[in-house]
């Protein structure tokens, strides 16, 4: 129990650190969303100053930060500087599509990555070479390029799948496959390496010496040990999944946290950016914490 | 891979493609899912959709169909024509505008339209609690309004403001149902908008779509609106294509019927596709331009400013970056802006010899033979502020190359946002800065070229220009305004206060079956009332 508490405390610290860095980093650039909108409408400096003061934007960064923390303790994430909408509302609206995308892509990537890893590690000739090539492709090609190619092939040329929008499972196929393919690469790499190592370990040799068949050795002995590092890698891919969602959501015209973040960053809508950073840092910290606990359970050699 | 295998693979790919060619064009997910539904691709998702509050141009594209305005501008003649107001008059001192309103208009929610409704809208826009980011500034020196009777309203100004009708014709001052405005909070109204226009607002799902449906009761449109027929658009769905690289793909795959702001290079590729038609729309206002700082060395010297203009090959820029989809700009106004001065056509045409002569005439010479001219040991170097939008970075790079030929070194200062650009401008450490604004009435020139203008980034002050611009903005008579604006444009270019590059062109494209898609005179907003599908559906 103490171990779990300690993990939670360190997670909370990471979240605080991430939001604080985001808070001050955003304010390195001059101005904000409101100032940009008003100056482009020809508002006078006096009018802009009054409007900004009303939202507390004229105060020093430190004062704003203290107020932000105070609001945060009351569960208030502020309002968007452009739309006037509550940040909580914007987040709640955009979370479900991103969770759908991330979970589907994450699961697919996990399965795909492990399968690719096992096949690559099995070292059986051509098949293994193909999977290794796929892994290399997954890791080396940028997602916005493969995305355009996929849209061109499957939507424009073949007309099999819609390239944009939401509404049905069909709309999920392209974005999920794409995101999953690029997430699977690292999982496959780690799986391949650790399975290969495990397959040459002493316990595997012992099993072979006992006369067990190779399939049995892999399934019952090697995978149990070999897949352990895959769990941590898969958890770390959560971060990639999120940054991938930013690109994927824009490319496939899907609503979601990634697109919300991109828009808010471009427009300097600070409260929205802070809200997204808080949510995604919390989610990431939570996943890492769960992985740590899970790993300790799976592998008695690890202590928290 | 063996040759046999390669052939097999190729055969499979071929078979799949052939099979696909046999499938009906109209797959379930394609464009028009219901009868006569138009799918319209927007280029960015505005963070807010309330026309009275928010300022993006994208919000006007859907909402121009939802709201009527007191007056309209005819897309062809650009003249003001009746909208919700049947007639209007301006008092002799230019301070009071009186509008007679239509009596047969009903909002989409059944509320009757009258003078009280107009007053409620104006009150809302100027209420500080509304936090208007654009509309309130468009009302200029608005002092208040007065309901004379149920169908007559007066707008009173603090001082004459010739642009009032122009702004009243824009969607940001569209008239919303007062009952709907009352029913929802300021932040929530944008999800439940109610106007009197040819289309009703069905839903707004942020990040996903805006859906509009035809208002069958609509009979009070401006004279250029045609009554709906069998092939008219019944429903319009707007989607947000924020990633420029996927816009053309969506159009090619048939997922959208109309797409705004195509990249010029993509438009060039589409030109050969018979299923798609290009709809370039010239946007009135300022051209893509660089304002030149007259208060800093070396551009404080008029000969240097003129040399930069002569040394710029605008045709080369338009060929390379805009794929010839834009006309060359010659002055402070795009050619289709009101009161444009055609006498400026051809001013400062590319002329290296002239540029070099001008620079030599004020003492610049390459004394250290490094390819850059200098005077008293100081190099001829200009600092160019480069914002990331409107292909400005690409233009600036070409300028850098072109000016090297006349011995000028251009240093580019990229700025990521508008406030960052403002910061550099306020510091004064710039020679040229790219910025422009759109609009049909050249009254916006006052912000840029009056000595006291809020955007007077050239730092130029002139008694004559001040007088001419002030009079032009408030003069009621069109021919007087033309004379005054002609003179203003002439002064601005004689002094070489800016480097015009090209008239802004909004490159739209649509599927070929969408016909009679017209744009309002401001160049951004489509008038979808008249659009039809040729033939059957999609």
Short mmCIF file of C-alpha atoms in Angstrom, two decimals, chain B residues 76-374:
data_model
loop_
_atom_site.label_atom_id
_atom_site.label_comp_id
_atom_site.label_asym_id
_atom_site.label_seq_id
_atom_site.Cartn_x
_atom_site.Cartn_y
_atom_site.Cartn_z
CA UNK B 76 -22.57 42.31 -59.32
CA UNK B 77 -23.10 46.03 -58.98
CA UNK B 78 -21.82 46.19 -55.37
CA UNK B 79 -24.60 48.74 -54.77
CA UNK B 80 -26.66 48.63 -51.58
CA UNK B 81 -30.00 46.92 -52.05
CA UNK B 82 -32.86 46.33 -49.58
CA UNK B 83 -32.53 43.50 -47.08
CA UNK B 84 -34.56 43.61 -43.91
CA UNK B 85 -34.86 47.35 -44.49
CA UNK B 86 -36.89 48.41 -47.52
CA UNK B 87 -35.54 51.94 -47.61
CA UNK B 88 -33.23 54.18 -45.63
CA UNK B 89 -32.20 57.80 -45.39
CA UNK B 90 -29.30 59.67 -43.88
CA UNK B 91 -29.62 63.05 -42.16
CA UNK B 92 -27.81 66.02 -43.68
CA UNK B 93 -25.14 66.01 -40.97
CA UNK B 94 -24.54 62.29 -41.51
CA UNK B 95 -25.35 61.49 -37.88
CA UNK B 96 -28.78 59.86 -38.11
CA UNK B 97 -29.69 56.85 -40.26
CA UNK B 98 -33.39 56.01 -40.52
CA UNK B 99 -34.44 52.56 -41.73
CA UNK B 100 -37.93 51.50 -42.84
CA UNK B 101 -38.27 47.79 -42.15
CA UNK B 102 -40.11 44.97 -43.90
CA UNK B 103 -43.34 43.95 -42.23
CA UNK B 104 -43.60 40.39 -43.57
CA UNK B 105 -40.56 38.83 -41.91
CA UNK B 106 -40.57 36.07 -39.30
CA UNK B 107 -37.58 34.59 -37.50
CA UNK B 108 -36.99 30.84 -37.79
CA UNK B 109 -38.45 30.37 -34.30
CA UNK B 110 -41.70 32.17 -35.21
CA UNK B 111 -40.85 35.45 -33.51
CA UNK B 112 -42.03 38.44 -35.54
CA UNK B 113 -39.36 40.75 -36.94
CA UNK B 114 -39.73 44.44 -36.10
CA UNK B 115 -37.84 47.55 -35.01
CA UNK B 116 -37.67 46.30 -31.42
CA UNK B 117 -35.84 43.21 -32.64
CA UNK B 118 -33.23 45.34 -34.43
CA UNK B 119 -32.80 47.47 -31.32
CA UNK B 120 -32.33 44.34 -29.17
CA UNK B 121 -29.55 43.18 -31.52
CA UNK B 122 -27.74 46.53 -31.51
CA UNK B 123 -28.04 46.73 -27.71
CA UNK B 124 -26.57 43.27 -27.40
CA UNK B 125 -23.63 44.04 -29.68
CA UNK B 126 -22.58 47.19 -27.80
CA UNK B 127 -23.21 45.74 -24.33
CA UNK B 128 -19.74 45.32 -22.74
CA UNK B 129 -20.95 42.09 -21.13
CA UNK B 130 -21.29 40.59 -24.61
CA UNK B 131 -17.55 41.01 -25.17
CA UNK B 132 -17.87 41.57 -28.92
CA UNK B 133 -14.55 41.04 -30.69
CA UNK B 134 -15.58 42.53 -34.02
CA UNK B 135 -19.20 43.64 -34.51
CA UNK B 136 -18.99 46.44 -31.95
CA UNK B 137 -15.99 47.94 -33.74
CA UNK B 138 -17.80 47.72 -37.06
CA UNK B 139 -20.50 50.02 -35.68
CA UNK B 140 -17.86 52.75 -35.43
CA UNK B 141 -18.96 55.89 -33.59
CA UNK B 142 -22.35 54.37 -32.72
CA UNK B 143 -24.19 56.44 -30.12
CA UNK B 144 -27.50 54.61 -29.81
CA UNK B 145 -30.70 53.63 -31.56
CA UNK B 146 -34.27 54.74 -31.35
CA UNK B 147 -37.42 52.78 -32.18
CA UNK B 148 -39.62 55.27 -34.04
CA UNK B 149 -42.49 52.86 -34.60
CA UNK B 150 -42.82 49.09 -35.02
CA UNK B 151 -41.20 49.19 -38.44
CA UNK B 152 -38.94 52.23 -38.30
CA UNK B 153 -35.62 52.46 -36.51
CA UNK B 154 -33.04 55.21 -36.23
CA UNK B 155 -29.35 54.69 -35.66
CA UNK B 156 -27.59 57.70 -34.18
CA UNK B 157 -23.85 58.30 -34.51
CA UNK B 158 -21.46 60.47 -32.53
CA UNK B 159 -19.76 61.67 -35.71
CA UNK B 160 -20.24 61.00 -39.43
CA UNK B 161 -19.21 57.47 -40.45
CA UNK B 162 -19.59 56.74 -44.17
CA UNK B 163 -18.91 53.02 -43.73
CA UNK B 164 -22.04 52.33 -41.66
CA UNK B 165 -24.14 50.86 -44.48
CA UNK B 166 -21.15 48.80 -45.55
CA UNK B 167 -20.81 47.24 -42.12
CA UNK B 168 -24.58 46.84 -41.70
CA UNK B 169 -24.56 44.71 -44.84
CA UNK B 170 -22.17 42.19 -43.28
CA UNK B 171 -23.15 39.06 -41.39
CA UNK B 172 -21.45 40.24 -38.18
CA UNK B 173 -24.32 42.70 -37.88
CA UNK B 174 -26.95 40.14 -38.90
CA UNK B 175 -30.24 40.32 -37.05
CA UNK B 176 -30.95 37.48 -34.61
CA UNK B 177 -34.22 36.55 -32.96
CA UNK B 178 -34.58 38.49 -29.70
CA UNK B 179 -36.43 35.56 -28.10
CA UNK B 180 -33.51 33.25 -28.85
CA UNK B 181 -31.02 35.83 -27.57
CA UNK B 182 -33.01 35.98 -24.34
CA UNK B 183 -33.42 32.24 -24.03
CA UNK B 184 -29.70 31.42 -23.99
CA UNK B 185 -26.67 32.80 -22.21
CA UNK B 186 -24.14 34.80 -24.21
CA UNK B 187 -21.81 31.79 -24.42
CA UNK B 188 -24.56 29.30 -25.33
CA UNK B 189 -26.44 31.25 -28.00
CA UNK B 190 -23.92 30.21 -30.65
CA UNK B 191 -25.25 26.65 -30.43
CA UNK B 192 -28.88 27.75 -30.91
CA UNK B 193 -28.77 30.50 -33.49
CA UNK B 194 -31.98 31.88 -34.95
CA UNK B 195 -32.09 34.33 -37.84
CA UNK B 196 -34.41 35.18 -40.72
CA UNK B 197 -32.21 33.96 -43.60
CA UNK B 198 -32.79 31.39 -46.37
CA UNK B 199 -31.41 28.57 -44.21
CA UNK B 200 -32.21 27.65 -40.62
CA UNK B 201 -29.54 26.67 -38.15
CA UNK B 202 -30.04 23.00 -37.26
CA UNK B 203 -26.98 22.11 -35.20
CA UNK B 204 -23.40 22.97 -34.43
CA UNK B 205 -21.22 20.14 -33.17
CA UNK B 206 -17.81 21.68 -32.53
CA UNK B 207 -15.01 19.84 -34.25
CA UNK B 208 -17.50 17.97 -36.36
CA UNK B 209 -20.04 19.95 -38.32
CA UNK B 210 -22.59 22.69 -38.73
CA UNK B 211 -25.86 21.69 -40.31
CA UNK B 212 -28.29 24.09 -42.00
CA UNK B 213 -31.68 23.35 -43.58
CA UNK B 214 -33.63 25.44 -46.07
CA UNK B 215 -36.20 27.82 -44.63
CA UNK B 216 -39.22 27.19 -46.84
CA UNK B 217 -41.04 30.26 -45.54
CA UNK B 218 -38.32 32.57 -46.92
CA UNK B 219 -39.82 35.14 -49.27
CA UNK B 220 -38.12 38.35 -48.11
CA UNK B 221 -34.68 37.92 -49.57
CA UNK B 222 -32.73 40.67 -51.33
CA UNK B 223 -33.55 41.18 -55.04
CA UNK B 224 -30.69 38.97 -56.26
CA UNK B 225 -31.89 35.91 -54.28
CA UNK B 226 -33.83 33.52 -56.51
CA UNK B 227 -36.75 31.45 -55.20
CA UNK B 228 -35.83 27.84 -54.40
CA UNK B 229 -36.41 25.26 -57.14
CA UNK B 230 -36.19 21.47 -57.42
CA UNK B 231 -32.43 21.45 -57.76
CA UNK B 232 -31.78 23.95 -55.00
CA UNK B 233 -29.75 22.99 -51.99
CA UNK B 234 -31.96 21.58 -49.22
CA UNK B 235 -29.36 21.01 -46.55
CA UNK B 236 -25.80 22.22 -46.09
CA UNK B 237 -23.26 20.46 -43.93
CA UNK B 238 -20.06 22.35 -43.13
CA UNK B 239 -16.97 20.41 -42.08
CA UNK B 240 -13.58 21.67 -40.95
CA UNK B 241 -10.54 20.75 -43.01
CA UNK B 242 -7.79 22.33 -40.95
CA UNK B 243 -5.00 20.38 -42.64
CA UNK B 244 -4.35 22.00 -46.06
CA UNK B 245 -2.88 18.82 -47.51
CA UNK B 246 -6.15 16.88 -47.15
CA UNK B 247 -8.45 19.55 -48.63
CA UNK B 248 -7.89 18.61 -52.23
CA UNK B 249 -8.06 14.89 -51.44
CA UNK B 250 -11.49 15.38 -49.85
CA UNK B 251 -12.67 17.18 -52.95
CA UNK B 252 -11.21 14.57 -55.31
CA UNK B 253 -12.73 11.69 -53.40
CA UNK B 254 -16.12 13.41 -53.60
CA UNK B 255 -16.46 13.69 -49.84
CA UNK B 256 -17.07 17.41 -50.11
CA UNK B 257 -18.72 19.43 -52.86
CA UNK B 258 -17.10 22.78 -52.16
CA UNK B 259 -13.76 23.57 -50.57
CA UNK B 260 -12.41 26.97 -49.67
CA UNK B 261 -8.82 28.24 -49.72
CA UNK B 262 -7.10 25.64 -51.82
CA UNK B 263 -3.32 26.05 -51.99
CA UNK B 264 -2.28 27.59 -55.35
CA UNK B 265 -0.11 24.58 -56.18
CA UNK B 266 -3.05 22.24 -55.53
CA UNK B 267 -5.32 24.43 -57.63
CA UNK B 268 -2.87 24.10 -60.51
CA UNK B 269 -3.17 20.31 -60.25
CA UNK B 270 -6.98 20.43 -60.10
CA UNK B 271 -7.16 22.53 -63.26
CA UNK B 272 -6.93 19.35 -65.34
CA UNK B 273 -9.71 17.49 -63.50
CA UNK B 274 -13.05 17.78 -65.32
CA UNK B 275 -15.02 16.66 -62.25
CA UNK B 276 -13.85 19.73 -60.40
CA UNK B 277 -14.19 23.43 -61.18
CA UNK B 278 -12.03 26.17 -59.77
CA UNK B 279 -13.78 29.22 -58.38
CA UNK B 280 -11.19 31.91 -57.72
CA UNK B 281 -12.76 34.92 -56.01
CA UNK B 282 -10.93 38.23 -55.85
CA UNK B 283 -11.07 39.64 -52.37
CA UNK B 284 -11.34 43.43 -52.14
CA UNK B 285 -9.29 45.32 -49.61
CA UNK B 286 -5.56 45.71 -49.32
CA UNK B 287 -3.37 43.52 -51.48
CA UNK B 288 -0.79 41.23 -49.95
CA UNK B 289 1.63 43.99 -49.04
CA UNK B 290 4.61 45.11 -47.03
CA UNK B 291 4.25 48.40 -45.17
CA UNK B 292 7.48 50.39 -45.25
CA UNK B 293 8.77 52.21 -42.16
CA UNK B 294 9.57 55.82 -43.10
CA UNK B 295 11.17 56.60 -39.75
CA UNK B 296 14.14 54.24 -39.81
CA UNK B 297 17.33 54.02 -41.84
CA UNK B 298 17.54 53.24 -44.75
CA UNK B 299 13.82 53.32 -45.64
CA UNK B 300 13.46 56.81 -44.18
CA UNK B 301 14.81 57.83 -47.59
CA UNK B 302 12.09 57.92 -50.24
CA UNK B 303 14.55 56.98 -53.00
CA UNK B 304 15.39 53.76 -51.13
CA UNK B 305 11.72 52.90 -50.76
CA UNK B 306 11.12 53.53 -54.45
CA UNK B 307 14.21 51.49 -55.36
CA UNK B 308 12.84 48.53 -53.37
CA UNK B 309 9.60 48.74 -55.36
CA UNK B 310 11.39 48.98 -58.70
CA UNK B 311 13.67 46.14 -57.67
CA UNK B 312 10.77 43.76 -56.96
CA UNK B 313 9.75 41.37 -59.71
CA UNK B 314 6.12 40.79 -58.74
CA UNK B 315 5.39 38.65 -61.78
CA UNK B 316 8.07 36.20 -60.74
CA UNK B 317 6.56 35.98 -57.25
CA UNK B 318 3.07 35.46 -58.61
CA UNK B 319 4.29 32.78 -61.02
CA UNK B 320 6.26 30.85 -58.45
CA UNK B 321 4.12 31.14 -55.35
CA UNK B 322 0.61 31.89 -56.54
CA UNK B 323 0.75 29.84 -59.74
CA UNK B 324 -0.59 32.92 -61.59
CA UNK B 325 -3.89 32.72 -59.74
CA UNK B 326 -3.45 36.31 -58.51
CA UNK B 327 -3.24 39.62 -60.36
CA UNK B 328 -0.30 41.93 -59.70
CA UNK B 329 -1.14 44.64 -57.18
CA UNK B 330 -0.11 48.22 -57.95
CA UNK B 331 -1.24 50.29 -55.02
CA UNK B 332 -2.77 50.29 -51.54
CA UNK B 333 -6.08 48.85 -52.81
CA UNK B 334 -6.90 45.66 -54.66
CA UNK B 335 -8.39 46.38 -58.09
CA UNK B 336 -11.94 45.35 -57.13
CA UNK B 337 -12.08 47.55 -54.04
CA UNK B 338 -14.41 50.54 -54.26
CA UNK B 339 -12.73 53.78 -55.39
CA UNK B 340 -9.69 51.95 -56.76
CA UNK B 341 -7.42 54.28 -58.72
CA UNK B 342 -6.60 52.58 -62.07
CA UNK B 343 -4.09 55.35 -62.88
CA UNK B 344 -1.68 53.47 -60.62
CA UNK B 345 -1.63 50.39 -62.89
CA UNK B 346 1.92 49.74 -63.92
CA UNK B 347 3.46 51.97 -61.25
CA UNK B 348 6.93 50.79 -60.20
CA UNK B 349 7.07 47.99 -62.78
CA UNK B 350 10.16 45.81 -62.39
CA UNK B 351 13.13 47.95 -63.47
CA UNK B 352 16.55 47.09 -62.07
CA UNK B 353 18.31 49.99 -63.81
CA UNK B 354 15.86 52.47 -62.33
CA UNK B 355 16.30 50.93 -58.87
CA UNK B 356 20.09 51.10 -59.12
CA UNK B 357 19.98 54.69 -60.42
CA UNK B 358 17.77 55.75 -57.51
CA UNK B 359 20.11 54.20 -54.96
CA UNK B 360 23.17 55.76 -56.62
CA UNK B 361 21.42 59.15 -56.69
CA UNK B 362 21.28 59.23 -52.89
CA UNK B 363 24.89 58.18 -52.43
CA UNK B 364 24.79 54.41 -52.03
CA UNK B 365 27.76 52.60 -53.58
CA UNK B 366 29.48 49.28 -53.05
CA UNK B 367 32.72 50.71 -51.64
CA UNK B 368 34.00 47.42 -50.16
CA UNK B 369 32.95 45.30 -53.15
CA UNK B 370 30.95 42.78 -51.07
CA UNK B 371 27.92 42.96 -53.36
CA UNK B 372 25.94 45.04 -50.87
CA UNK B 373 25.69 48.80 -51.34
CA UNK B 374 26.78 51.01 -48.48
#
